[in-house]
Amino acid sequence: MEKMQKEMNRRMNKLLQLVFILIAFASPESSASSSSFSSRKLLADEAPPLKLITGDQQVTVDNGLFSATFSVPEGMINEIRYNGISNLLSENEDLNSRMYFDAVSGKPPAFRIDATKYNVTVQTDEQVELSFTYTWDAKNSSVFPVNVEKRYVVLRGFSGIYIYGIYERLKGWPDMDFVQTRIVFKPNGDK
């Protein structure tokens, strides 16, 4: 039991490090000064344009420094590459289990938000924004009566990804408790 707890703690530390890296490097607010932000902007201006690469049941956004590959239409990140380092996510996990985006409604289990629709909302040389939408269907589901749109944004020259969710509960839908959303990455312990 103690060995299992140590392994869980090690994995959690790796996960927190990865999340910190993604947030710290992606966020303009993380810059120490406006001059360092200006330097980042200059680097972004000199960076190659963003590429959106579509494949069979996946899409990749690549800015030359950072790339993320998403499952389509579910909207889970299956692979993250950074500065030449191959997949930063666990390769011991099933492809769609390397990260998850879920919602906790106050009673177990958490609801994993697997989208059923994919859309590119912005595609320029400077920014790519992807949308993955889950639409609640009262006939087929009694779980989590909310429409959810997961959004992912990659910017030119920035070394991370912005992630956010849009939740919509329509009038007349069943009551529910909504406690939190979790976005979890399972890191590759060998990187």
PDB file of C-alpha atoms in Angstrom:
ATOM      1  CA  MET A   1       0.000   0.000   0.000  1.00  0.00           C
ATOM      2  CA  GLU A   2       2.839   2.398   0.881  1.00  0.00           C
ATOM      3  CA  LYS A   3       4.573   1.626  -2.420  1.00  0.00           C
ATOM      4  CA  MET A   4       1.357   2.396  -4.298  1.00  0.00           C
ATOM      5  CA  GLN A   5       0.971   5.710  -2.413  1.00  0.00           C
ATOM      6  CA  LYS A   6       4.570   6.700  -3.259  1.00  0.00           C
ATOM      7  CA  GLU A   7       3.945   5.927  -6.946  1.00  0.00           C
ATOM      8  CA  MET A   8       0.742   7.975  -6.888  1.00  0.00           C
ATOM      9  CA  ASN A   9       2.604  10.879  -5.253  1.00  0.00           C
ATOM     10  CA  ARG A  10       5.382  10.650  -7.868  1.00  0.00           C
ATOM     11  CA  ARG A  11       2.851  10.712 -10.703  1.00  0.00           C
ATOM     12  CA  MET A  12       0.964  13.615  -9.126  1.00  0.00           C
ATOM     13  CA  ASN A  13       4.198  15.605  -8.823  1.00  0.00           C
ATOM     14  CA  LYS A  14       4.992  14.955 -12.499  1.00  0.00           C
ATOM     15  CA  LEU A  15       1.446  15.969 -13.443  1.00  0.00           C
ATOM     16  CA  LEU A  16       1.680  19.201 -11.455  1.00  0.00           C
ATOM     17  CA  GLN A  17       5.029  19.967 -13.069  1.00  0.00           C
ATOM     18  CA  LEU A  18       3.549  19.484 -16.552  1.00  0.00           C
ATOM     19  CA  VAL A  19       0.503  21.622 -15.759  1.00  0.00           C
ATOM     20  CA  PHE A  20       2.769  24.333 -14.316  1.00  0.00           C
ATOM     21  CA  ILE A  21       4.943  24.238 -17.424  1.00  0.00           C
ATOM     22  CA  LEU A  22       1.944  24.503 -19.722  1.00  0.00           C
ATOM     23  CA  ILE A  23       0.439  27.378 -17.738  1.00  0.00           C
ATOM     24  CA  ALA A  24       3.689  29.233 -17.054  1.00  0.00           C
ATOM     25  CA  PHE A  25       4.974  29.126 -20.612  1.00  0.00           C
ATOM     26  CA  ALA A  26       1.639  29.748 -22.286  1.00  0.00           C
ATOM     27  CA  SER A  27       0.489  32.688 -20.205  1.00  0.00           C
ATOM     28  CA  PRO A  28       1.566  36.213 -21.189  1.00  0.00           C
ATOM     29  CA  GLU A  29       0.902  37.193 -17.557  1.00  0.00           C
ATOM     30  CA  SER A  30       3.760  34.905 -16.500  1.00  0.00           C
ATOM     31  CA  SER A  31       6.298  37.293 -18.003  1.00  0.00           C
ATOM     32  CA  ALA A  32       8.390  39.073 -15.411  1.00  0.00           C
ATOM     33  CA  SER A  33       8.104  42.447 -17.102  1.00  0.00           C
ATOM     34  CA  SER A  34       6.562  44.170 -20.062  1.00  0.00           C
ATOM     35  CA  SER A  35       9.942  44.069 -21.808  1.00  0.00           C
ATOM     36  CA  SER A  36      10.067  40.271 -21.528  1.00  0.00           C
ATOM     37  CA  PHE A  37       6.521  40.161 -22.884  1.00  0.00           C
ATOM     38  CA  SER A  38       7.664  42.372 -25.761  1.00  0.00           C
ATOM     39  CA  SER A  39      10.517  39.916 -26.350  1.00  0.00           C
ATOM     40  CA  ARG A  40       8.040  37.047 -26.402  1.00  0.00           C
ATOM     41  CA  LYS A  41       5.879  38.989 -28.856  1.00  0.00           C
ATOM     42  CA  LEU A  42       8.926  39.574 -31.061  1.00  0.00           C
ATOM     43  CA  LEU A  43       9.735  35.846 -30.914  1.00  0.00           C
ATOM     44  CA  ALA A  44       6.119  35.055 -31.752  1.00  0.00           C
ATOM     45  CA  ASP A  45       6.309  37.387 -34.751  1.00  0.00           C
ATOM     46  CA  GLU A  46       9.414  35.549 -35.966  1.00  0.00           C
ATOM     47  CA  ALA A  47       7.955  32.083 -35.306  1.00  0.00           C
ATOM     48  CA  PRO A  48       6.590  30.023 -38.176  1.00  0.00           C
ATOM     49  CA  PRO A  49       2.854  30.282 -38.896  1.00  0.00           C
ATOM     50  CA  LEU A  50       0.570  27.797 -37.175  1.00  0.00           C
ATOM     51  CA  LYS A  51      -0.242  24.552 -38.954  1.00  0.00           C
ATOM     52  CA  LEU A  52      -3.475  22.609 -38.624  1.00  0.00           C
ATOM     53  CA  ILE A  53      -2.997  19.016 -39.741  1.00  0.00           C
ATOM     54  CA  THR A  54      -6.075  16.822 -40.041  1.00  0.00           C
ATOM     55  CA  GLY A  55      -5.888  13.056 -40.079  1.00  0.00           C
ATOM     56  CA  ASP A  56      -8.070  10.035 -39.576  1.00  0.00           C
ATOM     57  CA  GLN A  57      -9.942  10.702 -36.295  1.00  0.00           C
ATOM     58  CA  GLN A  58      -7.360  13.220 -35.112  1.00  0.00           C
ATOM     59  CA  VAL A  59      -6.205  16.791 -35.639  1.00  0.00           C
ATOM     60  CA  THR A  60      -2.837  18.339 -34.757  1.00  0.00           C
ATOM     61  CA  VAL A  61      -2.034  21.995 -34.119  1.00  0.00           C
ATOM     62  CA  ASP A  62       1.680  22.795 -34.495  1.00  0.00           C
ATOM     63  CA  ASN A  63       3.442  26.130 -34.019  1.00  0.00           C
ATOM     64  CA  GLY A  64       6.990  24.826 -34.523  1.00  0.00           C
ATOM     65  CA  LEU A  65       7.769  24.806 -30.787  1.00  0.00           C
ATOM     66  CA  PHE A  66       4.675  23.176 -29.313  1.00  0.00           C
ATOM     67  CA  SER A  67       2.171  20.781 -30.866  1.00  0.00           C
ATOM     68  CA  ALA A  68      -0.917  19.003 -29.573  1.00  0.00           C
ATOM     69  CA  THR A  69      -2.819  16.158 -31.211  1.00  0.00           C
ATOM     70  CA  PHE A  70      -6.538  15.804 -30.422  1.00  0.00           C
ATOM     71  CA  SER A  71      -8.930  12.905 -30.873  1.00  0.00           C
ATOM     72  CA  VAL A  72     -11.841  13.760 -33.174  1.00  0.00           C
ATOM     73  CA  PRO A  73     -14.655  14.163 -32.292  1.00  0.00           C
ATOM     74  CA  GLU A  74     -14.030  13.484 -28.547  1.00  0.00           C
ATOM     75  CA  GLY A  75     -11.626  16.376 -28.046  1.00  0.00           C
ATOM     76  CA  MET A  76      -9.059  14.669 -25.825  1.00  0.00           C
ATOM     77  CA  ILE A  77      -5.363  15.506 -26.194  1.00  0.00           C
ATOM     78  CA  ASN A  78      -3.527  12.314 -27.157  1.00  0.00           C
ATOM     79  CA  GLU A  79      -0.067  13.753 -27.689  1.00  0.00           C
ATOM     80  CA  ILE A  80       1.914  16.836 -26.674  1.00  0.00           C
ATOM     81  CA  ARG A  81       5.288  17.648 -28.194  1.00  0.00           C
ATOM     82  CA  TYR A  82       7.489  20.450 -26.944  1.00  0.00           C
ATOM     83  CA  ASN A  83      10.740  21.825 -28.355  1.00  0.00           C
ATOM     84  CA  GLY A  84      11.697  18.575 -30.059  1.00  0.00           C
ATOM     85  CA  ILE A  85      10.707  16.323 -27.146  1.00  0.00           C
ATOM     86  CA  SER A  86       8.352  13.594 -28.313  1.00  0.00           C
ATOM     87  CA  ASN A  87       5.137  12.784 -26.521  1.00  0.00           C
ATOM     88  CA  LEU A  88       5.084  14.292 -23.021  1.00  0.00           C
ATOM     89  CA  LEU A  89       1.945  12.303 -22.176  1.00  0.00           C
ATOM     90  CA  SER A  90       1.981   8.776 -20.798  1.00  0.00           C
ATOM     91  CA  GLU A  91       2.428   6.141 -23.447  1.00  0.00           C
ATOM     92  CA  ASN A  92       1.290   3.474 -20.958  1.00  0.00           C
ATOM     93  CA  GLU A  93      -2.271   4.753 -21.186  1.00  0.00           C
ATOM     94  CA  ASP A  94      -4.918   4.072 -23.796  1.00  0.00           C
ATOM     95  CA  LEU A  95      -4.819   6.781 -26.485  1.00  0.00           C
ATOM     96  CA  ASN A  96      -7.985   8.484 -25.180  1.00  0.00           C
ATOM     97  CA  SER A  97      -6.915   8.154 -21.535  1.00  0.00           C
ATOM     98  CA  ARG A  98      -3.733  10.217 -21.641  1.00  0.00           C
ATOM     99  CA  MET A  99      -5.760  13.225 -20.596  1.00  0.00           C
ATOM    100  CA  TYR A 100      -9.313  13.789 -19.609  1.00  0.00           C
ATOM    101  CA  PHE A 101     -11.710  16.674 -19.306  1.00  0.00           C
ATOM    102  CA  ASP A 102     -14.522  15.883 -16.909  1.00  0.00           C
ATOM    103  CA  ALA A 103     -17.151  17.404 -14.654  1.00  0.00           C
ATOM    104  CA  VAL A 104     -18.009  16.512 -11.083  1.00  0.00           C
ATOM    105  CA  SER A 105     -21.662  16.861 -10.178  1.00  0.00           C
ATOM    106  CA  GLY A 106     -21.474  16.152  -6.456  1.00  0.00           C
ATOM    107  CA  LYS A 107     -22.082  12.420  -6.668  1.00  0.00           C
ATOM    108  CA  PRO A 108     -19.835   9.751  -8.185  1.00  0.00           C
ATOM    109  CA  PRO A 109     -18.765   9.048 -10.781  1.00  0.00           C
ATOM    110  CA  ALA A 110     -17.346  12.116 -12.517  1.00  0.00           C
ATOM    111  CA  PHE A 111     -18.737  12.678 -16.002  1.00  0.00           C
ATOM    112  CA  ARG A 112     -16.079  12.444 -18.701  1.00  0.00           C
ATOM    113  CA  ILE A 113     -16.913  14.982 -21.382  1.00  0.00           C
ATOM    114  CA  ASP A 114     -16.447  13.196 -24.697  1.00  0.00           C
ATOM    115  CA  ALA A 115     -17.598  15.508 -27.445  1.00  0.00           C
ATOM    116  CA  THR A 116     -19.566  14.357 -30.472  1.00  0.00           C
ATOM    117  CA  LYS A 117     -18.933  17.357 -32.731  1.00  0.00           C
ATOM    118  CA  TYR A 118     -15.688  19.024 -33.819  1.00  0.00           C
ATOM    119  CA  ASN A 119     -15.227  22.456 -35.349  1.00  0.00           C
ATOM    120  CA  VAL A 120     -12.380  24.854 -36.128  1.00  0.00           C
ATOM    121  CA  THR A 121     -13.534  28.240 -34.791  1.00  0.00           C
ATOM    122  CA  VAL A 122     -10.397  30.255 -35.632  1.00  0.00           C
ATOM    123  CA  GLN A 123      -7.625  29.415 -38.071  1.00  0.00           C
ATOM    124  CA  THR A 124      -5.042  32.064 -38.876  1.00  0.00           C
ATOM    125  CA  ASP A 125      -1.244  32.184 -38.976  1.00  0.00           C
ATOM    126  CA  GLU A 126      -1.410  33.638 -35.433  1.00  0.00           C
ATOM    127  CA  GLN A 127      -4.043  31.479 -33.701  1.00  0.00           C
ATOM    128  CA  VAL A 128      -5.891  28.196 -34.019  1.00  0.00           C
ATOM    129  CA  GLU A 129      -8.911  27.577 -31.819  1.00  0.00           C
ATOM    130  CA  LEU A 130     -10.658  24.223 -31.821  1.00  0.00           C
ATOM    131  CA  SER A 131     -14.122  23.486 -30.466  1.00  0.00           C
ATOM    132  CA  PHE A 132     -15.365  20.075 -29.345  1.00  0.00           C
ATOM    133  CA  THR A 133     -19.042  19.971 -28.363  1.00  0.00           C
ATOM    134  CA  TYR A 134     -21.044  17.559 -26.211  1.00  0.00           C
ATOM    135  CA  THR A 135     -24.810  18.022 -26.532  1.00  0.00           C
ATOM    136  CA  TRP A 136     -27.020  16.574 -23.805  1.00  0.00           C
ATOM    137  CA  ASP A 137     -29.828  14.329 -25.033  1.00  0.00           C
ATOM    138  CA  ALA A 138     -32.638  13.657 -22.537  1.00  0.00           C
ATOM    139  CA  LYS A 139     -33.714  10.536 -24.455  1.00  0.00           C
ATOM    140  CA  ASN A 140     -30.334   8.856 -24.225  1.00  0.00           C
ATOM    141  CA  SER A 141     -28.846  10.229 -21.030  1.00  0.00           C
ATOM    142  CA  SER A 142     -29.853  11.069 -17.518  1.00  0.00           C
ATOM    143  CA  VAL A 143     -26.308  12.078 -16.609  1.00  0.00           C
ATOM    144  CA  PHE A 144     -25.081  15.669 -16.425  1.00  0.00           C
ATOM    145  CA  PRO A 145     -27.872  17.628 -18.167  1.00  0.00           C
ATOM    146  CA  VAL A 146     -25.634  20.312 -19.665  1.00  0.00           C
ATOM    147  CA  ASN A 147     -24.269  21.119 -23.115  1.00  0.00           C
ATOM    148  CA  VAL A 148     -20.501  21.502 -22.986  1.00  0.00           C
ATOM    149  CA  GLU A 149     -18.154  23.070 -25.476  1.00  0.00           C
ATOM    150  CA  LYS A 150     -14.462  22.379 -24.865  1.00  0.00           C
ATOM    151  CA  ARG A 151     -12.152  24.963 -26.412  1.00  0.00           C
ATOM    152  CA  TYR A 152      -8.421  24.710 -27.079  1.00  0.00           C
ATOM    153  CA  VAL A 153      -6.310  27.643 -28.282  1.00  0.00           C
ATOM    154  CA  VAL A 154      -2.740  27.502 -29.613  1.00  0.00           C
ATOM    155  CA  LEU A 155      -0.916  30.738 -30.445  1.00  0.00           C
ATOM    156  CA  ARG A 156       1.982  31.386 -32.780  1.00  0.00           C
ATOM    157  CA  GLY A 157       5.327  31.360 -30.966  1.00  0.00           C
ATOM    158  CA  PHE A 158       3.902  30.420 -27.557  1.00  0.00           C
ATOM    159  CA  SER A 159       4.905  27.182 -25.873  1.00  0.00           C
ATOM    160  CA  GLY A 160       1.614  25.999 -24.453  1.00  0.00           C
ATOM    161  CA  ILE A 161      -2.119  25.761 -24.848  1.00  0.00           C
ATOM    162  CA  TYR A 162      -5.102  27.614 -23.447  1.00  0.00           C
ATOM    163  CA  ILE A 163      -8.030  25.410 -22.424  1.00  0.00           C
ATOM    164  CA  TYR A 164     -11.508  26.437 -21.343  1.00  0.00           C
ATOM    165  CA  GLY A 165     -15.061  25.117 -21.284  1.00  0.00           C
ATOM    166  CA  ILE A 166     -18.429  26.692 -22.009  1.00  0.00           C
ATOM    167  CA  TYR A 167     -21.356  25.146 -20.116  1.00  0.00           C
ATOM    168  CA  GLU A 168     -24.994  25.624 -21.050  1.00  0.00           C
ATOM    169  CA  ARG A 169     -28.002  24.388 -19.075  1.00  0.00           C
ATOM    170  CA  LEU A 170     -31.273  25.188 -20.807  1.00  0.00           C
ATOM    171  CA  LYS A 171     -34.492  26.146 -19.074  1.00  0.00           C
ATOM    172  CA  GLY A 172     -36.599  23.122 -18.151  1.00  0.00           C
ATOM    173  CA  TRP A 173     -33.689  20.699 -17.972  1.00  0.00           C
ATOM    174  CA  PRO A 174     -33.304  18.611 -14.792  1.00  0.00           C
ATOM    175  CA  ASP A 175     -31.717  20.211 -11.742  1.00  0.00           C
ATOM    176  CA  MET A 176     -28.137  19.286 -11.002  1.00  0.00           C
ATOM    177  CA  ASP A 177     -25.210  20.092  -8.763  1.00  0.00           C
ATOM    178  CA  PHE A 178     -22.076  21.209 -10.550  1.00  0.00           C
ATOM    179  CA  VAL A 179     -19.005  21.093  -8.330  1.00  0.00           C
ATOM    180  CA  GLN A 180     -15.974  21.373 -10.613  1.00  0.00           C
ATOM    181  CA  THR A 181     -14.360  20.692 -13.950  1.00  0.00           C
ATOM    182  CA  ARG A 182     -11.102  18.785 -14.077  1.00  0.00           C
ATOM    183  CA  ILE A 183      -8.587  18.829 -16.899  1.00  0.00           C
ATOM    184  CA  VAL A 184      -6.025  16.144 -16.161  1.00  0.00           C
ATOM    185  CA  PHE A 185      -2.880  15.218 -18.072  1.00  0.00           C
ATOM    186  CA  LYS A 186      -1.081  11.946 -17.369  1.00  0.00           C
ATOM    187  CA  PRO A 187       2.612  12.710 -17.945  1.00  0.00           C
ATOM    188  CA  ASN A 188       5.215  10.443 -19.422  1.00  0.00           C
ATOM    189  CA  GLY A 189       7.457   9.671 -16.442  1.00  0.00           C
ATOM    190  CA  ASP A 190      10.426   9.027 -18.729  1.00  0.00           C
ATOM    191  CA  LYS A 191      10.585  12.590 -20.087  1.00  0.00           C
TER     192      LYS A 191
END
